[in-house]
mmCIF file of C-alpha atoms and ligand atoms in Angstrom:
data_model
loop_
_atom_site.group_PDB
_atom_site.id
_atom_site.type_symbol
_atom_site.label_atom_id
_atom_site.label_comp_id
_atom_site.label_asym_id
_atom_site.label_seq_id
_atom_site.Cartn_x
_atom_site.Cartn_y
_atom_site.Cartn_z
ATOM 1 C CA MET L 1 107.283 118.476 128.070
ATOM 2 C CA LYS L 2 106.883 115.305 127.049
ATOM 3 C CA LEU L 3 105.326 112.248 129.214
ATOM 4 C CA ARG L 4 105.190 108.929 127.169
ATOM 5 C CA VAL L 5 103.833 106.388 129.114
ATOM 6 C CA LEU L 6 106.210 103.125 128.776
ATOM 7 C CA GLY L 7 104.139 100.709 131.598
ATOM 8 C CA CYS L 8 101.844 102.063 134.065
ATOM 9 C CA SER L 9 100.236 98.334 135.433
ATOM 10 C CA GLY L 10 100.709 96.652 138.634
ATOM 11 C CA GLY L 11 101.995 93.655 136.824
ATOM 12 C CA ILE L 12 102.782 91.955 133.352
ATOM 13 C CA GLY L 13 100.644 90.346 131.232
ATOM 14 C CA ALA L 14 99.963 90.421 127.492
ATOM 15 C CA GLY L 15 100.335 93.957 126.960
ATOM 16 C CA LEU L 16 101.053 95.073 130.306
ATOM 17 C CA ARG L 17 104.275 96.497 131.630
ATOM 18 C CA THR L 18 105.235 97.613 134.900
ATOM 19 C CA THR L 19 105.932 101.458 136.184
ATOM 20 C CA SER L 20 108.039 103.772 133.720
ATOM 21 C CA LEU L 21 107.707 107.117 132.318
ATOM 22 C CA LEU L 22 110.271 109.275 129.552
ATOM 23 C CA ILE L 23 110.026 111.931 129.753
ATOM 24 C CA ASP L 24 111.181 113.843 127.131
ATOM 25 C CA ASP L 25 113.809 111.299 125.592
ATOM 26 C CA ASP L 26 116.393 111.801 128.458
ATOM 27 C CA ILE L 27 114.978 111.218 131.384
ATOM 28 C CA LEU L 28 113.168 107.538 132.716
ATOM 29 C CA ILE L 29 110.910 108.245 136.141
ATOM 30 C CA ASP L 30 111.207 104.359 136.832
ATOM 31 C CA ALA L 31 113.198 101.955 134.879
ATOM 32 C CA GLY L 32 109.811 98.963 135.194
ATOM 33 C CA SER L 33 109.343 97.064 132.005
ATOM 34 C CA GLY L 34 107.874 99.098 130.309
ATOM 35 C CA VAL L 35 111.665 100.142 129.475
ATOM 36 C CA GLY L 36 111.987 96.664 126.945
ATOM 37 C CA ASP L 37 109.555 98.324 124.103
ATOM 38 C CA LEU L 38 112.514 101.317 123.645
ATOM 39 C CA SER L 39 114.679 101.212 120.447
ATOM 40 C CA HIS L 40 118.111 100.640 120.636
ATOM 41 C CA GLU L 41 118.152 104.320 119.288
ATOM 42 C CA GLU L 42 116.348 105.335 122.445
ATOM 43 C CA MET L 43 117.856 103.424 125.125
ATOM 44 C CA SER L 44 120.866 104.905 124.533
ATOM 45 C CA ARG L 45 119.925 109.093 124.876
ATOM 46 C CA ILE L 46 118.642 108.062 128.448
ATOM 47 C CA ARG L 47 121.253 110.163 130.487
ATOM 48 C CA HIS L 48 119.330 109.820 133.324
ATOM 49 C CA ILE L 49 116.814 107.785 135.568
ATOM 50 C CA PHE L 50 114.884 108.628 138.867
ATOM 51 C CA LEU L 51 114.089 106.083 141.209
ATOM 52 C CA THR L 52 110.204 105.897 143.181
ATOM 53 C CA HIS L 53 111.824 102.674 145.344
ATOM 54 C CA SER L 54 113.622 100.214 145.506
ATOM 55 C CA HIS L 55 110.874 97.242 144.100
ATOM 56 C CA LEU L 56 111.501 95.541 141.752
ATOM 57 C CA ASP L 57 108.614 96.360 138.866
ATOM 58 C CA HIS L 58 110.401 99.318 138.909
ATOM 59 C CA ILE L 59 113.491 98.838 138.858
ATOM 60 C CA ALA L 60 113.682 95.130 137.348
ATOM 61 C CA TYR L 61 115.888 96.698 133.508
ATOM 62 C CA ILE L 62 117.870 99.292 135.143
ATOM 63 C CA PRO L 63 120.059 96.619 135.008
ATOM 64 C CA LEU L 64 119.097 94.761 131.268
ATOM 65 C CA LEU L 65 119.355 98.503 129.633
ATOM 66 C CA VAL L 66 122.618 99.426 130.462
ATOM 67 C CA ASP L 67 124.135 96.099 129.144
ATOM 68 C CA SER L 68 122.083 97.236 125.989
ATOM 69 C CA ILE L 69 123.746 100.022 126.025
ATOM 70 C CA PHE L 70 126.738 99.681 127.420
ATOM 71 C CA GLU L 71 128.678 100.444 123.948
ATOM 72 C CA ARG L 72 126.743 102.898 122.570
ATOM 73 C CA ILE L 73 127.038 105.660 125.160
ATOM 74 C CA GLN L 74 129.655 108.171 125.939
ATOM 75 C CA ASN L 75 128.453 109.295 128.835
ATOM 76 C CA PRO L 76 127.510 107.389 132.195
ATOM 77 C CA VAL L 77 123.767 106.962 133.228
ATOM 78 C CA ILE L 78 122.732 108.855 135.971
ATOM 79 C CA VAL L 79 120.486 106.710 138.371
ATOM 80 C CA HIS L 80 119.056 109.449 140.872
ATOM 81 C CA ALA L 81 117.410 107.906 144.236
ATOM 82 C CA LEU L 82 116.432 108.527 148.430
ATOM 83 C CA PRO L 83 120.049 106.838 149.912
ATOM 84 C CA GLU L 84 118.339 103.606 151.148
ATOM 85 C CA THR L 85 117.678 102.846 147.148
ATOM 86 C CA ILE L 86 120.956 103.418 146.214
ATOM 87 C CA GLU L 87 122.236 100.944 149.292
ATOM 88 C CA ALA L 88 119.378 98.339 148.053
ATOM 89 C CA LEU L 89 120.126 98.100 143.840
ATOM 90 C CA LYS L 90 124.312 98.243 145.590
ATOM 91 C CA LYS L 91 123.312 95.624 147.863
ATOM 92 C CA HIS L 92 121.268 93.449 146.000
ATOM 93 C CA ILE L 93 121.492 93.316 141.693
ATOM 94 C CA PHE L 94 124.707 95.101 140.491
ATOM 95 C CA ASN L 95 126.766 92.817 143.435
ATOM 96 C CA TRP L 96 128.049 90.090 140.833
ATOM 97 C CA THR L 97 126.237 87.586 141.256
ATOM 98 C CA ILE L 98 122.615 89.041 140.493
ATOM 99 C CA TRP L 99 124.502 91.438 137.831
ATOM 100 C CA PRO L 100 128.262 92.662 137.539
ATOM 101 C CA ASP L 101 128.704 96.513 139.137
ATOM 102 C CA PHE L 102 127.935 98.665 135.920
ATOM 103 C CA SER L 103 129.700 101.922 138.130
ATOM 104 C CA VAL L 104 132.903 100.114 137.740
ATOM 105 C CA LEU L 105 132.640 98.570 134.268
ATOM 106 C CA PRO L 106 133.862 99.046 131.698
ATOM 107 C CA ALA L 107 137.153 100.432 133.840
ATOM 108 C CA PRO L 108 136.433 101.428 137.124
ATOM 109 C CA GLU L 109 137.015 105.126 136.600
ATOM 110 C CA LYS L 110 134.536 104.660 133.650
ATOM 111 C CA GLY L 111 131.825 102.423 134.789
ATOM 112 C CA VAL L 112 128.244 102.881 132.603
ATOM 113 C CA LEU L 113 126.233 103.765 135.571
ATOM 114 C CA ARG L 114 126.325 106.372 137.763
ATOM 115 C CA PHE L 115 124.588 106.101 141.747
ATOM 116 C CA THR L 116 123.510 110.057 142.642
ATOM 117 C CA GLU L 117 121.770 110.152 146.291
ATOM 118 C CA MET L 118 118.275 112.539 146.063
ATOM 119 C CA ASN L 119 116.811 113.602 149.675
ATOM 120 C CA ALA L 120 113.522 114.924 150.668
ATOM 121 C CA GLY L 121 113.393 117.916 149.412
ATOM 122 C CA ASP L 122 115.638 117.976 146.977
ATOM 123 C CA VAL L 123 115.204 119.295 143.574
ATOM 124 C CA THR L 124 117.617 118.614 140.103
ATOM 125 C CA ARG L 125 117.550 120.765 137.217
ATOM 126 C CA ILE L 126 118.106 119.091 133.645
ATOM 127 C CA LYS L 127 117.901 121.232 131.160
ATOM 128 C CA GLY L 128 114.752 123.181 132.137
ATOM 129 C CA ARG L 129 113.222 120.595 134.429
ATOM 130 C CA GLN L 130 112.891 120.551 138.041
ATOM 131 C CA ILE L 131 112.421 117.506 139.559
ATOM 132 C CA GLU L 132 111.860 117.576 143.107
ATOM 133 C CA LEU L 133 112.040 114.411 145.357
ATOM 134 C CA ILE L 134 109.254 114.273 147.942
ATOM 135 C CA PRO L 135 109.184 111.550 150.782
ATOM 136 C CA VAL L 136 105.884 108.667 150.831
ATOM 137 C CA ALA L 137 104.568 106.566 152.567
ATOM 138 C CA HIS L 138 105.369 102.460 151.563
ATOM 139 C CA ILE L 139 106.809 99.728 152.678
ATOM 140 C CA VAL L 140 110.157 100.632 151.750
ATOM 141 C CA PRO L 141 111.735 104.130 152.107
ATOM 142 C CA ALA L 142 109.903 105.575 148.698
ATOM 143 C CA ALA L 143 109.612 108.601 146.861
ATOM 144 C CA ALA L 144 106.973 111.257 144.653
ATOM 145 C CA TYR L 145 108.673 113.019 142.110
ATOM 146 C CA ARG L 146 107.285 116.326 140.959
ATOM 147 C CA VAL L 147 108.068 117.548 137.467
ATOM 148 C CA GLN L 148 108.604 121.322 136.041
ATOM 149 C CA PHE L 149 109.145 122.911 132.909
ATOM 150 C CA GLY L 150 108.304 125.704 132.730
ATOM 151 C CA ALA L 151 104.950 126.951 134.347
ATOM 152 C CA ARG L 152 103.670 123.597 133.370
ATOM 153 C CA SER L 153 103.333 121.156 136.401
ATOM 154 C CA PHE L 154 102.859 116.994 136.943
ATOM 155 C CA ALA L 155 103.133 115.075 139.413
ATOM 156 C CA PHE L 156 103.737 110.791 140.055
ATOM 157 C CA SER L 157 103.358 109.693 143.507
ATOM 158 C CA GLY L 158 105.619 105.607 142.270
ATOM 159 C CA ASP L 159 103.979 103.017 145.325
ATOM 160 C CA THR L 160 102.411 105.135 148.636
ATOM 161 C CA SER L 161 99.781 105.056 151.234
ATOM 162 C CA THR L 162 97.936 107.046 152.872
ATOM 163 C CA ASN L 163 100.126 110.318 153.680
ATOM 164 C CA ASP L 164 100.261 114.013 154.489
ATOM 165 C CA SER L 165 104.064 115.136 152.922
ATOM 166 C CA PHE L 166 102.958 114.348 148.761
ATOM 167 C CA TRP L 167 99.916 116.248 149.131
ATOM 168 C CA ASP L 168 101.677 119.471 151.674
ATOM 169 C CA VAL L 169 104.804 119.748 148.739
ATOM 170 C CA LEU L 170 101.956 119.752 146.271
ATOM 171 C CA ASN L 171 100.208 122.614 147.667
ATOM 172 C CA THR L 172 103.117 125.150 148.458
ATOM 173 C CA HIS L 173 102.822 125.026 144.709
ATOM 174 C CA ASP L 174 100.902 127.285 142.960
ATOM 175 C CA SER L 175 99.780 124.691 140.176
ATOM 176 C CA LEU L 176 100.110 121.029 139.463
ATOM 177 C CA ASP L 177 98.814 120.426 135.391
ATOM 178 C CA LEU L 178 98.088 116.006 135.757
ATOM 179 C CA LEU L 179 98.815 114.134 138.206
ATOM 180 C CA ILE L 180 99.509 110.833 138.078
ATOM 181 C CA VAL L 181 98.088 108.543 141.030
ATOM 182 C CA GLU L 182 98.581 105.186 142.256
ATOM 183 C CA THR L 183 95.286 102.883 143.467
ATOM 184 C CA ALA L 184 96.948 98.986 143.149
ATOM 185 C CA PHE L 185 93.802 97.681 144.758
ATOM 186 C CA THR L 186 90.141 97.730 145.514
ATOM 187 C CA ASN L 187 88.355 98.687 148.261
ATOM 188 C CA ARG L 188 87.412 94.993 148.631
ATOM 189 C CA GLU L 189 91.164 93.736 149.116
ATOM 190 C CA LYS L 190 91.294 97.533 151.652
ATOM 191 C CA LYS L 191 92.932 94.805 154.748
ATOM 192 C CA LEU L 192 95.713 94.185 151.408
ATOM 193 C CA ALA L 193 96.775 97.204 150.576
ATOM 194 C CA GLU L 194 97.040 98.336 153.992
ATOM 195 C CA LEU L 195 99.830 95.692 154.548
ATOM 196 C CA ALA L 196 101.140 96.454 151.931
ATOM 197 C CA LYS L 197 101.011 99.973 151.816
ATOM 198 C CA HIS L 198 99.550 101.118 148.461
ATOM 199 C CA TYR L 199 96.128 103.277 147.983
ATOM 200 C CA CYS L 200 92.847 102.056 146.762
ATOM 201 C CA PRO L 201 89.571 103.081 145.872
ATOM 202 C CA SER L 202 88.764 104.488 149.918
ATOM 203 C CA SER L 203 91.872 105.842 151.141
ATOM 204 C CA LEU L 204 93.063 107.913 147.626
ATOM 205 C CA ALA L 205 89.513 109.365 148.531
ATOM 206 C CA ALA L 206 90.705 110.659 152.212
ATOM 207 C CA ASP L 207 94.368 111.949 150.529
ATOM 208 C CA LEU L 208 93.182 113.638 147.371
ATOM 209 C CA ALA L 209 90.709 115.937 149.314
ATOM 210 C CA LYS L 210 94.104 117.392 151.284
ATOM 211 C CA LEU L 211 95.179 118.592 147.747
ATOM 212 C CA LYS L 212 94.015 122.740 147.115
ATOM 213 C CA HIS L 213 95.182 121.877 143.094
ATOM 214 C CA LYS L 214 92.852 120.661 139.914
ATOM 215 C CA PRO L 215 94.060 118.967 138.392
ATOM 216 C CA LYS L 216 93.728 116.368 135.168
ATOM 217 C CA VAL L 217 94.113 112.722 136.950
ATOM 218 C CA TYR L 218 95.198 109.448 136.536
ATOM 219 C CA LEU L 219 95.341 106.365 138.117
ATOM 220 C CA THR L 220 98.227 104.176 137.576
ATOM 221 C CA HIS L 221 99.782 101.034 139.014
ATOM 222 C CA LEU L 222 96.285 99.253 138.865
ATOM 223 C CA LYS L 223 96.060 95.380 139.135
ATOM 224 C CA PRO L 224 95.569 93.340 136.006
ATOM 225 C CA GLY L 225 92.153 92.653 135.300
ATOM 226 C CA GLU L 226 91.137 95.061 138.839
ATOM 227 C CA GLU L 227 91.079 97.823 136.465
ATOM 228 C CA MET L 228 88.194 98.605 135.324
ATOM 229 C CA ALA L 229 86.689 97.743 138.737
ATOM 230 C CA ILE L 230 89.145 100.039 140.810
ATOM 231 C CA LEU L 231 87.895 103.000 138.288
ATOM 232 C CA SER L 232 84.838 102.884 139.289
ATOM 233 C CA GLU L 233 85.197 102.702 142.877
ATOM 234 C CA VAL L 234 87.134 105.825 142.223
ATOM 235 C CA LYS L 235 84.653 107.471 140.517
ATOM 236 C CA VAL L 236 82.217 107.227 143.410
ATOM 237 C CA ALA L 237 84.081 108.223 146.048
ATOM 238 C CA ILE L 238 85.834 111.195 143.716
ATOM 239 C CA GLN L 239 83.194 113.287 141.753
ATOM 240 C CA TYR L 240 84.535 117.012 141.997
ATOM 241 C CA LEU L 241 87.313 115.924 139.720
ATOM 242 C CA GLN L 242 87.603 114.617 136.466
ATOM 243 C CA ILE L 243 89.476 110.983 137.133
ATOM 244 C CA LYS L 244 90.533 108.029 133.817
ATOM 245 C CA THR L 245 93.388 105.340 133.658
ATOM 246 C CA LEU L 246 96.988 105.152 132.803
ATOM 247 C CA THR L 247 96.943 103.709 129.541
ATOM 248 C CA GLY L 248 100.464 102.094 128.572
ATOM 249 C CA GLY L 249 101.391 103.849 125.653
ATOM 250 C CA GLU L 250 99.715 106.959 126.589
ATOM 251 C CA VAL L 251 102.239 110.304 125.756
ATOM 252 C CA PHE L 252 101.130 113.805 127.507
ATOM 253 C CA GLN L 253 102.045 117.131 126.080
ATOM 254 C CA ILE L 254 102.946 119.289 129.266
HETATM 255 ZN ZN1 ZN Y 301 106.685 99.734 145.761
HETATM 256 ZN ZN1 ZN Y 302 104.725 99.254 143.000
#
């Protein structure tokens, strides 16, 4: 299984893209501004988008993606997400005011976008890859995903603050090779992290202690300009794991 990081920043700016991970060439997890770097050929190979939650930095490029590949694709792009996330997309994005409803375009029975609900514990299987939805704790209903192919696996936290569900579910599995976990703020901004329901290094360290596996750990969703400060605080707080920051464009073979 190949994992390509299209975007992993907590903001935008030269060289910075918001969250989107490409699995092989057909599955996206989140569709932030990183999607915009794909060629039309690459975009048209995307068949599934798994969303962590409804916030703009994670969904912003779905409308533009389907509009850009509209005439190239034969089958709909399937968006998998929590019911609340799908509801938010339908109500606030694909509402004919912000963007047309591509689930009924070019024709009602032939829409290029299809929504499929997933709930806690649901596993979607696509050509040997198993994608499991795990609930996490953010200011809107939010999910993490654990993705397995054969004996290899990785997990992506999405946006979250302190929780037990993510760590408990990961511990029910035999192994975890790679963990991508958010740390949006420095410890200095702990109050803001708590309000916005994100991790800071100290709350991440407290939660990582719950994990029985020893995966390689990559930090994501770091606030632009704070990347090095967050990484060094995390390294002080967590010394028993190999931890790096995730980089846009990075490719993993898992
Ligand atoms: Zn969020
Ligand atoms: Zn976010």
